[in-house]
Short mmCIF file of C-alpha atoms in Angstrom, two decimals:
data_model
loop_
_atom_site.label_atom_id
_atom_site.label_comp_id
_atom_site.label_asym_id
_atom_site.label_seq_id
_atom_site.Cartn_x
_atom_site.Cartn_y
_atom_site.Cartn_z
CA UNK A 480 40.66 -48.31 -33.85
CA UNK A 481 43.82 -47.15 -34.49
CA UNK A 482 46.94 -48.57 -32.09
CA UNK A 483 50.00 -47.20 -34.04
CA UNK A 484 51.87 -44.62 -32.59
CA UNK A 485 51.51 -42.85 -35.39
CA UNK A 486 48.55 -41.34 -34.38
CA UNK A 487 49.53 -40.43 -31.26
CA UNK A 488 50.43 -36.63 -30.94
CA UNK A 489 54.07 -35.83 -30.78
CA UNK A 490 55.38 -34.02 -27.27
CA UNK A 491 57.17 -30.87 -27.94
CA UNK A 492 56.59 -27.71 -29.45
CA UNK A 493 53.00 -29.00 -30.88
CA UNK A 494 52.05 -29.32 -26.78
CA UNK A 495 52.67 -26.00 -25.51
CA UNK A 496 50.95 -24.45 -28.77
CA UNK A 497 47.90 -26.68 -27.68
CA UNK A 498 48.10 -25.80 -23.81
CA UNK A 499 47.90 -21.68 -25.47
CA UNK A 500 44.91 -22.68 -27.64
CA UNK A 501 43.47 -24.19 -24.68
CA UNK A 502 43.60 -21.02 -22.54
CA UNK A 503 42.48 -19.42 -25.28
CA UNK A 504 39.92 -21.92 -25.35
CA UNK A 505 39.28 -21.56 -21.11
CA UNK A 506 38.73 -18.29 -21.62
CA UNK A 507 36.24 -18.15 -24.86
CA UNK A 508 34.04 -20.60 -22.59
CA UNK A 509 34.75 -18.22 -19.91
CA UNK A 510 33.41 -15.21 -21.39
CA UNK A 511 30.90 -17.45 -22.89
CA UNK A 512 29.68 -18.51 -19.66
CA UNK A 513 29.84 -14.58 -18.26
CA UNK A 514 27.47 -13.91 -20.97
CA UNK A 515 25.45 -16.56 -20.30
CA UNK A 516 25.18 -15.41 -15.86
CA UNK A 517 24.64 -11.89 -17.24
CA UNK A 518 22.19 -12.50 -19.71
CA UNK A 519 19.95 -14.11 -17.34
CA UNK A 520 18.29 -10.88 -16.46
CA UNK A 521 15.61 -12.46 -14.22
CA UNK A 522 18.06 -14.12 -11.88
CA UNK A 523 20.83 -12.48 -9.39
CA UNK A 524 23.49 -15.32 -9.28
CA UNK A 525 26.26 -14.31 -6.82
CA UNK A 526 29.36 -16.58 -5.50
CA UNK A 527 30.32 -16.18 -1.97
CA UNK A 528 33.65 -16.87 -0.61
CA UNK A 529 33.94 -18.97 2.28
CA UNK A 530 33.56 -16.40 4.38
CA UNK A 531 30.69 -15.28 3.32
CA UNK A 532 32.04 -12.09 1.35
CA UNK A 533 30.68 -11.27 -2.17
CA UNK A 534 32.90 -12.78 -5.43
CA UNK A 535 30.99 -12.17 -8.09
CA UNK A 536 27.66 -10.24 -8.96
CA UNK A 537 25.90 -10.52 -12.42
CA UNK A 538 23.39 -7.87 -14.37
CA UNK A 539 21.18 -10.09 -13.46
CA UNK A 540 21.98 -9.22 -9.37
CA UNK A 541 22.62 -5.33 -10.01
CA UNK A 542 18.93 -5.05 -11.64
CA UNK A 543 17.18 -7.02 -9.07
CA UNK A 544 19.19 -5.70 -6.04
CA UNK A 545 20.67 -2.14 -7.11
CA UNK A 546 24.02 -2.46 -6.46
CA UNK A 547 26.78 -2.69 -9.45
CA UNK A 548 29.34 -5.27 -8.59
CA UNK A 549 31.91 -2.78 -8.10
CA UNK A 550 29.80 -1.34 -5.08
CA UNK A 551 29.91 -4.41 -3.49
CA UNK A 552 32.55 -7.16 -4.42
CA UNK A 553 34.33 -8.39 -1.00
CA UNK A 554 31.39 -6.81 1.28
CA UNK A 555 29.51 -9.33 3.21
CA UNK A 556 26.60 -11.10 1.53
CA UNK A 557 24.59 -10.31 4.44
CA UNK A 558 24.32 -6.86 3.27
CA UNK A 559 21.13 -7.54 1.24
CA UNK A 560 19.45 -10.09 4.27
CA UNK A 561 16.78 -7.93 6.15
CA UNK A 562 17.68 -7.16 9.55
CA UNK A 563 15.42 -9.77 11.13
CA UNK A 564 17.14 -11.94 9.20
CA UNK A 565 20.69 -10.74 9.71
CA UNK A 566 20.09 -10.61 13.74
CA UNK A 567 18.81 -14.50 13.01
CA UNK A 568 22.45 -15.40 11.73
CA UNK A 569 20.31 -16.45 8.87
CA UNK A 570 23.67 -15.82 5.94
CA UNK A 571 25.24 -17.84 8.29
CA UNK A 572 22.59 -20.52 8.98
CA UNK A 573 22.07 -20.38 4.88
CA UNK A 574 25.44 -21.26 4.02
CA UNK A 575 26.36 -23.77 6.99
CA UNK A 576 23.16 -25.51 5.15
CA UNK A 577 24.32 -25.48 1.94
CA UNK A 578 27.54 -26.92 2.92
CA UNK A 579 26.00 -29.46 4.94
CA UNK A 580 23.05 -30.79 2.78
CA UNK A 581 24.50 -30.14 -0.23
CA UNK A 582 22.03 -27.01 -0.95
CA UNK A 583 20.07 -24.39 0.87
CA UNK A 584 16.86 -23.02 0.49
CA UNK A 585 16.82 -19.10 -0.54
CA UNK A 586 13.04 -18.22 0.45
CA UNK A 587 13.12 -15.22 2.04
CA UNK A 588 12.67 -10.89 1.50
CA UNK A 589 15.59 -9.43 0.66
CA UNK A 590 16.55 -5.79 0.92
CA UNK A 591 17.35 -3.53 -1.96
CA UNK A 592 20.23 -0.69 -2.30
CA UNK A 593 16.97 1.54 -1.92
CA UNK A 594 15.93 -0.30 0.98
CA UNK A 595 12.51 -1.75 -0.74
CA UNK A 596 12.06 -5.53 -0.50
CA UNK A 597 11.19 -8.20 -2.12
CA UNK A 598 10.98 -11.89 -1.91
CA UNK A 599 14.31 -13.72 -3.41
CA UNK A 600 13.37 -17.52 -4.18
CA UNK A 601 16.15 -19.69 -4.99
CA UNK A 602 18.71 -21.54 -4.20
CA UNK A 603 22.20 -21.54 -2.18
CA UNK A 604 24.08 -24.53 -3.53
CA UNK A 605 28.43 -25.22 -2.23
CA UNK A 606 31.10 -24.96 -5.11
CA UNK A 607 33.40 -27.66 -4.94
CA UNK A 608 33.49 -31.20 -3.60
CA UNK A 609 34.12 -31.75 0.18
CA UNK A 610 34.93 -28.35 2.59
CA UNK A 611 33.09 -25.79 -0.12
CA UNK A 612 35.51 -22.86 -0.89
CA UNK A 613 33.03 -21.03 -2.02
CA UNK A 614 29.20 -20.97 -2.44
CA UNK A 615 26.85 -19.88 -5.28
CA UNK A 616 23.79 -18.34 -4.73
CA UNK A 617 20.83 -18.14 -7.53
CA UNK A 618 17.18 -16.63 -6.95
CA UNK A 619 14.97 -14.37 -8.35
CA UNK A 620 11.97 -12.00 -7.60
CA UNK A 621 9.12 -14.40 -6.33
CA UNK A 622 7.26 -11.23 -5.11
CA UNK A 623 4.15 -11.54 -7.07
CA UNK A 624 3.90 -15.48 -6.04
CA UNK A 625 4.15 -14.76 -2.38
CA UNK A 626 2.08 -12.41 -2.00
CA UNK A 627 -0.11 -14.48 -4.43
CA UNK A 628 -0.16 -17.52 -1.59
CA UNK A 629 -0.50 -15.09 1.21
CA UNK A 630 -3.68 -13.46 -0.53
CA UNK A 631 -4.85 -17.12 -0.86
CA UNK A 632 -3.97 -17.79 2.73
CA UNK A 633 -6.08 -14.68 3.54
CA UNK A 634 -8.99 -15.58 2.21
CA UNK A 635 -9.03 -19.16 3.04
CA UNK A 636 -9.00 -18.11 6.77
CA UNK A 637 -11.59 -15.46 5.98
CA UNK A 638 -13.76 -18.04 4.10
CA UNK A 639 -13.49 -20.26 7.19
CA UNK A 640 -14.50 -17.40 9.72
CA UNK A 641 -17.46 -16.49 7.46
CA UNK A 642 -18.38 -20.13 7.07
CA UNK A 643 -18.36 -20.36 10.86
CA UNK A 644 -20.52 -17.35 11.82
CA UNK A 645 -22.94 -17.97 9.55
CA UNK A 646 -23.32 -21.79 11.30
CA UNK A 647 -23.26 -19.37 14.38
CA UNK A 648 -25.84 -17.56 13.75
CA UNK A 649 -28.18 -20.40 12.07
CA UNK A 650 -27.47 -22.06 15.30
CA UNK A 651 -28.72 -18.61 17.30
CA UNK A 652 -31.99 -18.64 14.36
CA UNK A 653 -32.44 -22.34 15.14
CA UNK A 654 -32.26 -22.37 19.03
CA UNK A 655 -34.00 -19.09 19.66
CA UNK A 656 -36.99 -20.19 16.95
CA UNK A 657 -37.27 -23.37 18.62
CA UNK A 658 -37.65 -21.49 22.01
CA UNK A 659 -40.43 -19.37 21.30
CA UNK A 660 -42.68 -21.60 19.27
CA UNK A 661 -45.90 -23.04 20.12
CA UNK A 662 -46.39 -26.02 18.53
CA UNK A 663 -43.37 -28.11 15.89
CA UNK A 664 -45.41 -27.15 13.15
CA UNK A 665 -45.01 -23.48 14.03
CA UNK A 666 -41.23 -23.91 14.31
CA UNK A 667 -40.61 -25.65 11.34
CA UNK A 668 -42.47 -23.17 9.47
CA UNK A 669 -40.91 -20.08 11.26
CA UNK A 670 -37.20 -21.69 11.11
CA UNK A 671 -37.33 -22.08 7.34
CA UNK A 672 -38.31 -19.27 6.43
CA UNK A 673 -35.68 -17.21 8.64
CA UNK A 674 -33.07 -19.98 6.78
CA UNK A 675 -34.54 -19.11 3.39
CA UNK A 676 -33.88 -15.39 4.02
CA UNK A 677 -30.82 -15.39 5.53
CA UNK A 678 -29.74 -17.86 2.29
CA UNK A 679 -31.55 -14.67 0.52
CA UNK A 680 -29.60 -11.84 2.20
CA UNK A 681 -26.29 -14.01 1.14
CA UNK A 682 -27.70 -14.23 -2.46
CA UNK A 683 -27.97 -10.21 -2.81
CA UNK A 684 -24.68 -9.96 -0.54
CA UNK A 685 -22.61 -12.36 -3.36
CA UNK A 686 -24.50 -10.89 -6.03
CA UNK A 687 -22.58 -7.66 -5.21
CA UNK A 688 -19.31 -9.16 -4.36
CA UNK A 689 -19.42 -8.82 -1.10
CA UNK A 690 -19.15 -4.82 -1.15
CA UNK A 691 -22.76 -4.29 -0.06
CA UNK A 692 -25.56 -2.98 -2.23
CA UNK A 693 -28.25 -0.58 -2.92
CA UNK A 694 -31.10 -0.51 -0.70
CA UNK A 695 -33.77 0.21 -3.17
CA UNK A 696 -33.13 -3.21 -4.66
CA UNK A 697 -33.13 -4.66 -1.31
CA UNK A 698 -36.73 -4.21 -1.26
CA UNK A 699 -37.97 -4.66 -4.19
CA UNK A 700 -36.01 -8.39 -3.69
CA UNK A 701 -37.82 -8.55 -0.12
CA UNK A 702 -41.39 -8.04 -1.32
CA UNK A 703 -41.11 -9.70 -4.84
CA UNK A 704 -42.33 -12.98 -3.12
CA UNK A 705 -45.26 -11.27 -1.85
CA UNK A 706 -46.56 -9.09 -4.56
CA UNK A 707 -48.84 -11.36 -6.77
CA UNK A 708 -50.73 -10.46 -10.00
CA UNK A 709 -54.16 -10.37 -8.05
CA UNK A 710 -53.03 -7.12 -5.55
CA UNK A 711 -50.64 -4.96 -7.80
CA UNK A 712 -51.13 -2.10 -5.52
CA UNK A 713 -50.24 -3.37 -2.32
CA UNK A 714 -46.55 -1.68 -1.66
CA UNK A 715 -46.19 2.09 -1.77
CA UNK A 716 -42.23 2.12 -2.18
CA UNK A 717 -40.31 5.29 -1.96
CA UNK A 718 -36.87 6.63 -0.75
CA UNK A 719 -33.37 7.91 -2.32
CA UNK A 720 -30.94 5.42 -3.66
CA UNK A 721 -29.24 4.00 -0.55
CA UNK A 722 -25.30 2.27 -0.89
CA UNK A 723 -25.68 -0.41 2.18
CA UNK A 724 -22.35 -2.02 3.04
CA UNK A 725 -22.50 -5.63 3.32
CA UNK A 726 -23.67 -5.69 7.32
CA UNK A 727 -26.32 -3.31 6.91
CA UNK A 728 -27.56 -4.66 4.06
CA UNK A 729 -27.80 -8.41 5.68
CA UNK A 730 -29.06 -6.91 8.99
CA UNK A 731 -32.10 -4.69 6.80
CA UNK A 732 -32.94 -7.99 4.71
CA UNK A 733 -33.34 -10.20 7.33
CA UNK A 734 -35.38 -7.28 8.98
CA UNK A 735 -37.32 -6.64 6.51
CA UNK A 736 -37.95 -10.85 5.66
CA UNK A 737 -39.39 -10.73 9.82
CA UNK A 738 -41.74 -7.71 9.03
CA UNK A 739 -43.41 -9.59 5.89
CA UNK A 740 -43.47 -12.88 7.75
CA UNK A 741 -45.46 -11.04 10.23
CA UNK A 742 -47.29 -9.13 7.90
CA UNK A 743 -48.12 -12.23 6.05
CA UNK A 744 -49.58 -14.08 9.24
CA UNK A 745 -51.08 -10.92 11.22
CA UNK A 746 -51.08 -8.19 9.15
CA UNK A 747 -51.48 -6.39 5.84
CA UNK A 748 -50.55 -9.24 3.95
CA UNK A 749 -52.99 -11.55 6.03
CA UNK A 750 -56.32 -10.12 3.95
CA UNK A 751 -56.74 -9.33 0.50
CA UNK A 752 -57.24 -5.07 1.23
CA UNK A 753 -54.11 -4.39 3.38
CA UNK A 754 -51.41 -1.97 2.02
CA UNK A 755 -48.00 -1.34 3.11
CA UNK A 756 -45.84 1.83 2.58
CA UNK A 757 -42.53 1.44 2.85
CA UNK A 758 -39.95 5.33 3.14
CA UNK A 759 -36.85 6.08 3.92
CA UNK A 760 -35.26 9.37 4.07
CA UNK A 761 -31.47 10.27 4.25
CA UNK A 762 -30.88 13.56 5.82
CA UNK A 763 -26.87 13.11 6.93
CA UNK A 764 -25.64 12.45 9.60
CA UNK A 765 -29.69 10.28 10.33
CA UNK A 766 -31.04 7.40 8.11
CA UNK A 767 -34.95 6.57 8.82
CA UNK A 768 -36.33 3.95 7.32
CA UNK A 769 -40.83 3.66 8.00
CA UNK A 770 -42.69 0.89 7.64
CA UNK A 771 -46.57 1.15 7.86
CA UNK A 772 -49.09 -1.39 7.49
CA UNK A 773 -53.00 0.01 7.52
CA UNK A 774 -56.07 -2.12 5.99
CA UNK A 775 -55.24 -5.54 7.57
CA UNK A 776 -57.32 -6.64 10.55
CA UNK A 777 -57.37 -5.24 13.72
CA UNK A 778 -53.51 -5.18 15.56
CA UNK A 779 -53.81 -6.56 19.11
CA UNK A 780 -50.09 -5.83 20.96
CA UNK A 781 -48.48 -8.94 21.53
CA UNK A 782 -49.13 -10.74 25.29
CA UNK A 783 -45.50 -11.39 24.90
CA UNK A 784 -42.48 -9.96 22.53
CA UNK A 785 -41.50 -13.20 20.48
CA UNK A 786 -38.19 -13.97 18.82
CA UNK A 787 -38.99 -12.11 15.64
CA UNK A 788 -39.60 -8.38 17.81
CA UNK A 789 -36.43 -8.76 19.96
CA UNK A 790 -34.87 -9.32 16.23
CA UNK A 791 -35.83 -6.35 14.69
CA UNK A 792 -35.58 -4.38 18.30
CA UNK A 793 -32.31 -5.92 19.81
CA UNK A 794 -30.73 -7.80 16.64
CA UNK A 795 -31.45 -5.19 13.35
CA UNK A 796 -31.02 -2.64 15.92
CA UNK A 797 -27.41 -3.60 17.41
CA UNK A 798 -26.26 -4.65 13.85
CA UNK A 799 -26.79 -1.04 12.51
CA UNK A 800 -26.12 0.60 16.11
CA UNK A 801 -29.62 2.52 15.34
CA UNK A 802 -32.71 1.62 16.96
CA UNK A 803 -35.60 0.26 15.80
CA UNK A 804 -39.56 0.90 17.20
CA UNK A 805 -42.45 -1.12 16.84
CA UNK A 806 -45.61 0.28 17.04
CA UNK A 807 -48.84 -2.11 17.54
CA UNK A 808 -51.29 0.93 16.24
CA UNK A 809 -54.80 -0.54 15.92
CA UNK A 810 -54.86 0.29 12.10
CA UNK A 811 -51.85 -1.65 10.92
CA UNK A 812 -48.17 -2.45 12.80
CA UNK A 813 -45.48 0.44 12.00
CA UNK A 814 -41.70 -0.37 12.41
CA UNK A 815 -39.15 2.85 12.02
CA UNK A 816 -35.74 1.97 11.67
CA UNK A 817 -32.78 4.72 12.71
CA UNK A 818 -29.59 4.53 12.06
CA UNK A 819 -26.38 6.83 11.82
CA UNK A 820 -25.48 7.07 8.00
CA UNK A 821 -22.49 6.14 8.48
CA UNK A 822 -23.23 3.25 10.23
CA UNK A 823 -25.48 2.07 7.08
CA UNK A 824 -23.49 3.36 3.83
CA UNK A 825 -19.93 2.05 5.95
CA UNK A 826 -18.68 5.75 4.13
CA UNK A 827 -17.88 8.72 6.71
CA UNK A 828 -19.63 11.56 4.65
CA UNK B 1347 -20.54 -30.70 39.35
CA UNK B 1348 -23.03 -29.47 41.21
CA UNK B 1349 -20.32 -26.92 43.11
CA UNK B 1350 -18.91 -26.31 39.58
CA UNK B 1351 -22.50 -25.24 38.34
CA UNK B 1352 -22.87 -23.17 41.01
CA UNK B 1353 -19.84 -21.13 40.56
CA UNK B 1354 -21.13 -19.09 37.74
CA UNK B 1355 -24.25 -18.51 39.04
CA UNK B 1356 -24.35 -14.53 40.10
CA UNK B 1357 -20.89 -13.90 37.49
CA UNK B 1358 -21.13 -10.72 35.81
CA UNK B 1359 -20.32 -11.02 32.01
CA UNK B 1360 -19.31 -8.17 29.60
CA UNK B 1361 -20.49 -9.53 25.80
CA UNK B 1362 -18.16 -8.51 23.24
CA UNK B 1363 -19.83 -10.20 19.85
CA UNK B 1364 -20.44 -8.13 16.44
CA UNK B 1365 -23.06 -10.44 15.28
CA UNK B 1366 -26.36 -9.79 17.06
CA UNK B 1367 -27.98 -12.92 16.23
CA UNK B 1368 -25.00 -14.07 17.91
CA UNK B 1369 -25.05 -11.95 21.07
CA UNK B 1370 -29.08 -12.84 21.57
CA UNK B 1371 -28.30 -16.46 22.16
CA UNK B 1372 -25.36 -15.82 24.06
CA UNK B 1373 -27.11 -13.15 26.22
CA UNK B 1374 -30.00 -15.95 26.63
CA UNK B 1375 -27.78 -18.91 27.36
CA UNK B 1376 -25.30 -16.84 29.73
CA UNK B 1377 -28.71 -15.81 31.59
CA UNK B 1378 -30.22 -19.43 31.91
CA UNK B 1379 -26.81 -20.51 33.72
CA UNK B 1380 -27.48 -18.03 36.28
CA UNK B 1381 -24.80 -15.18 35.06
CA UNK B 1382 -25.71 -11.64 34.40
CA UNK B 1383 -25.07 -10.14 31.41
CA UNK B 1384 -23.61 -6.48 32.17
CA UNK B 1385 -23.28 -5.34 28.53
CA UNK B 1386 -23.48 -6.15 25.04
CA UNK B 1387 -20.67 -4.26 22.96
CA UNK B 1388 -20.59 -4.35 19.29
CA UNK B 1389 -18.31 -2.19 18.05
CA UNK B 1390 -14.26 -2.24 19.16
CA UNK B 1391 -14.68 1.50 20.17
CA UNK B 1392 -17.71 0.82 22.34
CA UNK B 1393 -15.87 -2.49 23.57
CA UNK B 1394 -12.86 -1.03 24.62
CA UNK B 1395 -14.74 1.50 26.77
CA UNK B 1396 -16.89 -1.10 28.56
CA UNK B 1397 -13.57 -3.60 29.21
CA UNK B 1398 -12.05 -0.57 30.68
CA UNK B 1399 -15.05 0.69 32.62
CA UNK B 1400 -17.82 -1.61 33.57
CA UNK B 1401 -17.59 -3.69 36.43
CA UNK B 1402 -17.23 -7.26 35.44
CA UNK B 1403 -15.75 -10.86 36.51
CA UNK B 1404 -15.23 -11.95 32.97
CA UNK B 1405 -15.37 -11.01 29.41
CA UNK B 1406 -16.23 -13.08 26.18
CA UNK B 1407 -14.72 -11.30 23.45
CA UNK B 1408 -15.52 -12.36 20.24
CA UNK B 1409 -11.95 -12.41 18.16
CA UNK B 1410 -12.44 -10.41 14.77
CA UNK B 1411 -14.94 -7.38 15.60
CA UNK B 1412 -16.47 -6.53 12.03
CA UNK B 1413 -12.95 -6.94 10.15
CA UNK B 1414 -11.03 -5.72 13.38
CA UNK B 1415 -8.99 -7.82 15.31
CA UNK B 1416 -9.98 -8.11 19.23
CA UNK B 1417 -6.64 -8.40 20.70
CA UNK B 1418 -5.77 -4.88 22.05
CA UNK B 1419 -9.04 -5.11 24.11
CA UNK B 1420 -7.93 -8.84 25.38
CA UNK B 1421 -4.24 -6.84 26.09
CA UNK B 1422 -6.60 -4.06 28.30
CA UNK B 1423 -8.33 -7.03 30.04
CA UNK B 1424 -5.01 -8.74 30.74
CA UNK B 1425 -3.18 -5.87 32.54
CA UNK B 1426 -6.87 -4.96 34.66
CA UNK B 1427 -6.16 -8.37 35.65
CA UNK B 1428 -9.35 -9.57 34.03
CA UNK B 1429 -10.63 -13.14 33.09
CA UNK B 1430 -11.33 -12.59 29.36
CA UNK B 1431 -12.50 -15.65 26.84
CA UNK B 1432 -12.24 -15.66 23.19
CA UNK B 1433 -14.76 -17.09 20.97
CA UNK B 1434 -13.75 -17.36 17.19
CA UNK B 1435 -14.53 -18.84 13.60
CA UNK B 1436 -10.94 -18.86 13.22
CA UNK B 1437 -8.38 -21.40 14.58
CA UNK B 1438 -7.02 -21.12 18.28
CA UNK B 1439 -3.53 -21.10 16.29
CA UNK B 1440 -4.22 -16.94 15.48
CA UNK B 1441 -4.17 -15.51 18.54
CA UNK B 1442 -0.88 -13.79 19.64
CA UNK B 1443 1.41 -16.22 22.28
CA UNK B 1444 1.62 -13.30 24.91
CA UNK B 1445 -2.68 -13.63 25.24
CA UNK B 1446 -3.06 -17.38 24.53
CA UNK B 1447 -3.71 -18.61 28.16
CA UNK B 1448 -7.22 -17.62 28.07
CA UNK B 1449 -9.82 -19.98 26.70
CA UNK B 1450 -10.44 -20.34 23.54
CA UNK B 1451 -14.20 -21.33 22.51
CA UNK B 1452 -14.87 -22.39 18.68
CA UNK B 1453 -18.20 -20.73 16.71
CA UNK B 1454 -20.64 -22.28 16.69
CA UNK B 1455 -20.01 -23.45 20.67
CA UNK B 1456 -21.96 -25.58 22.18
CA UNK B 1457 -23.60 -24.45 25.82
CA UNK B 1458 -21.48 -26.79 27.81
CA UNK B 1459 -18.27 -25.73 26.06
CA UNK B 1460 -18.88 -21.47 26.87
CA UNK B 1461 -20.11 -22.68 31.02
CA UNK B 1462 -16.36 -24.74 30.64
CA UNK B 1463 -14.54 -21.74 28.82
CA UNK B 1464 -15.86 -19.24 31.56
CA UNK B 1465 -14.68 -21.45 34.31
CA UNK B 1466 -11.69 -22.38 33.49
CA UNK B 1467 -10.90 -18.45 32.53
CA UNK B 1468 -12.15 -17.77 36.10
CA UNK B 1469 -9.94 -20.16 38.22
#
């Protein structure tokens, strides 16, 4: 290292020529560091006095907020805070923050010159060491993330409401099964299968995204289970293509799962001859749906209406605000279904 | 608990529950504590008309009515001066401060908790 004082630099002359080339200097960094704030399109960074009024603006602040710096240099900062926010004190709160923790959160919908929002997510942080004499402010458009976590939030909670009625109504299945039956053999058998076909009915509902389905599919699903090889001509199918929203279409599966059950035990489905003919006609504003069993043995009415009737007659029927008949003819069981179209389809046409 | 029991015993309920399944087992369970279901209302439409109609000592009213929120019918109950329980998948934590006195019952509810929701909306 050298000591001499030769390599010192002379006072003088030489000094004040290095104190110009460091202004110089000051201000190439300067404008460097102006191009740098501006160039940063994606962020508005802003410096408030300590009162809150507007020092500086970049590109980056006139493209996200609308204003050019001229328009608003000295106005209060508060003049792109929402009203909510403004009646809050939040600039206020925000900078009193900053000052006193060393930095403020900037999480919040801002307004535009237009008067559109969006959500600015940033920072506020104090300039200087001690009492701040001025504060910077740096955030940019978080929009698409917000509304991002708020879709998420949405759908958790719906997720957690569906979750719940469906445990609602396998509890209503489960107690009301339980109820009616004669024997624990009966139950068990009668409870699974309602579970299996309301796991069914959820099957075609996800299968579809949720937005419902057509109803000619719906049952040809329904009676796939119950038309074997040996009796190919068992269904007589025939109706219009049907769009079902997503409750109509659960409330119809589930319907039609309770007619085949029955069918299966009592009916049409109970022998090897027994037919079924299943129509449904749209004529606006009326949906009818038949179906009508023949060739099964002899239908006796029920001594008493069992869990699976008062499903189809109170449940299918208040879930599609129709109503729906059973009819114990002699030759075979008929069930006709009603229901606004409407009601069904979820469309207003 | 026997003078508890008894106090529902006669109490006309208005059902408000979109879910039929739902509404059977309520009917059936409101009926074996001795209450008497007035009306079953599925739709927010129909509901509204029955809260503001019917004659009733308290209301169940299930929260979100197929997508719709429940709350302007609870708001109708509230200023009739009517005893009004939610019942809800959701968490009590949704439903607005100014209607938040009234019980709030948790799907799937057990019989016990809707006979303590109902009295404690009917005090």
């Amino acid at each position: 290292m050298g000591g001499t004082s030769q390599a010192g630099p002379p006072r003088g002359p030489r000094g004040n020529h290095e104190i110009v080339q460091g202004h110089a200097s000051l201000r190439v960094r300067e404008a460097r560091l102006q191009h740098i704030i501006d160039s940063a399109k994606e962020y508005a960074i802003i410096t408030l006095d300590r009162d809150g009024r507007i020092a500086s603006w970049n590109k980056g602040a006139q493209r996200l907020l609308g204003y050019a710096e001229a328009e608003v240099l000295d106005q209060p900062g508060a003049i792109f805070f929402t009203p909510e926010d403004r009646a809050a004190h939040a600039p206020e709160r925000e900078m009193a923050r900053a000052s006193k923790q060393g930095r403020a959160a900037n999480e919040r919908w801002h307004l535009r010159k237009d008067g559109s929002r969006f959500w600015g997510s940033g920072v506020m942080l104090p300039v200087a060491d001690g009492e701040p004499d001025a504060y910077l402010k740096i955030f940019r458009d978080g929009t698409a993330e917000r509304q991002s976590e708020e879709r998420q939030r949405l759908l958790l909670d719906e997720l957690n409401h569906r979750v719940k009625n469906t445990l609602a109504i396998v509890q209503s299945i489960a107690m009301q099964t339980l109820r009616g039956a004669a024997s624990t053999a009966e139950a068990c058998e009668a409870l699974e299968s309602r579970l299996v076909s309301l796991a069914k009915a959820h099957d075609i509902l996800t299968a579809g995204k949720w937005r419902g389905g057509d109803l000619c599919e719906l049952v040809a699903g329904a009676l796939e289970a119950y038309s074997d090889g040996a009796h190919p001509r068992r269904f007589h199918v025939q109706g219009p293509p049907v769009h079902l929203r997503p409750k109509a279409l659960l409330a119809l599966s589930m319907g039609l799962q309770e007619l085949a059950t029955n069918a299966v035990k009592y009916g049409a489905l109970s022998n090897s001859r027994g037919q079924i003919e299943i129509h449904w006609e749209v004529a606006p504003p009326h949906f009818r749906f038949h179906w009508i069993e023949s060739g099964g043995p002899p239908v006796e009415p029920p001594r008493r209406r069992g869990f699976g009737s008062r499903l189809l007659e109170e449940g299918l029927a208040q879930d599609i605000a129709g109503a729906v008949h059973l009819q114990f003819a002699r030759e075979g069981l008929r069930c006709i279904i009603e229901a606004p179209v409407a009601e069904i389809t979820g469309s207003e046409g | 608990m026997a003078i508890a029991e008894a106090d529902l015993s006669g109490r006309r309920v208005l059902v408000v529950e979109d879910e039929a399944r739902i509404a059977m087992l309520i009917r059936d369970t409101l009926e074996d504590m001795g209450c008497e279901v007035v009306a079953i209302a599925t739709r927010f439409d129909d509901a509204l008309q029955k809260a503001c109609s019917l004659p009733f000592d308290v209301a169940l009213l299930d929260v979100n009515l197929d997508g719709e929120p429940s709350y302007p019918i609870a708001a109708a109950l509230a200023e009739r001066g009517r005893a009004f329980v939610f019942a809800t998948g959701y968490g009590a934590s949704n439903v607005p401060a100014t209607l938040n006195k009234a019980p709030v019952l948790q799907k799937p509810f057990l019989r016990r908790d809707l006979e303590r929701a109902l009295r404690q909306a009917l005090i």
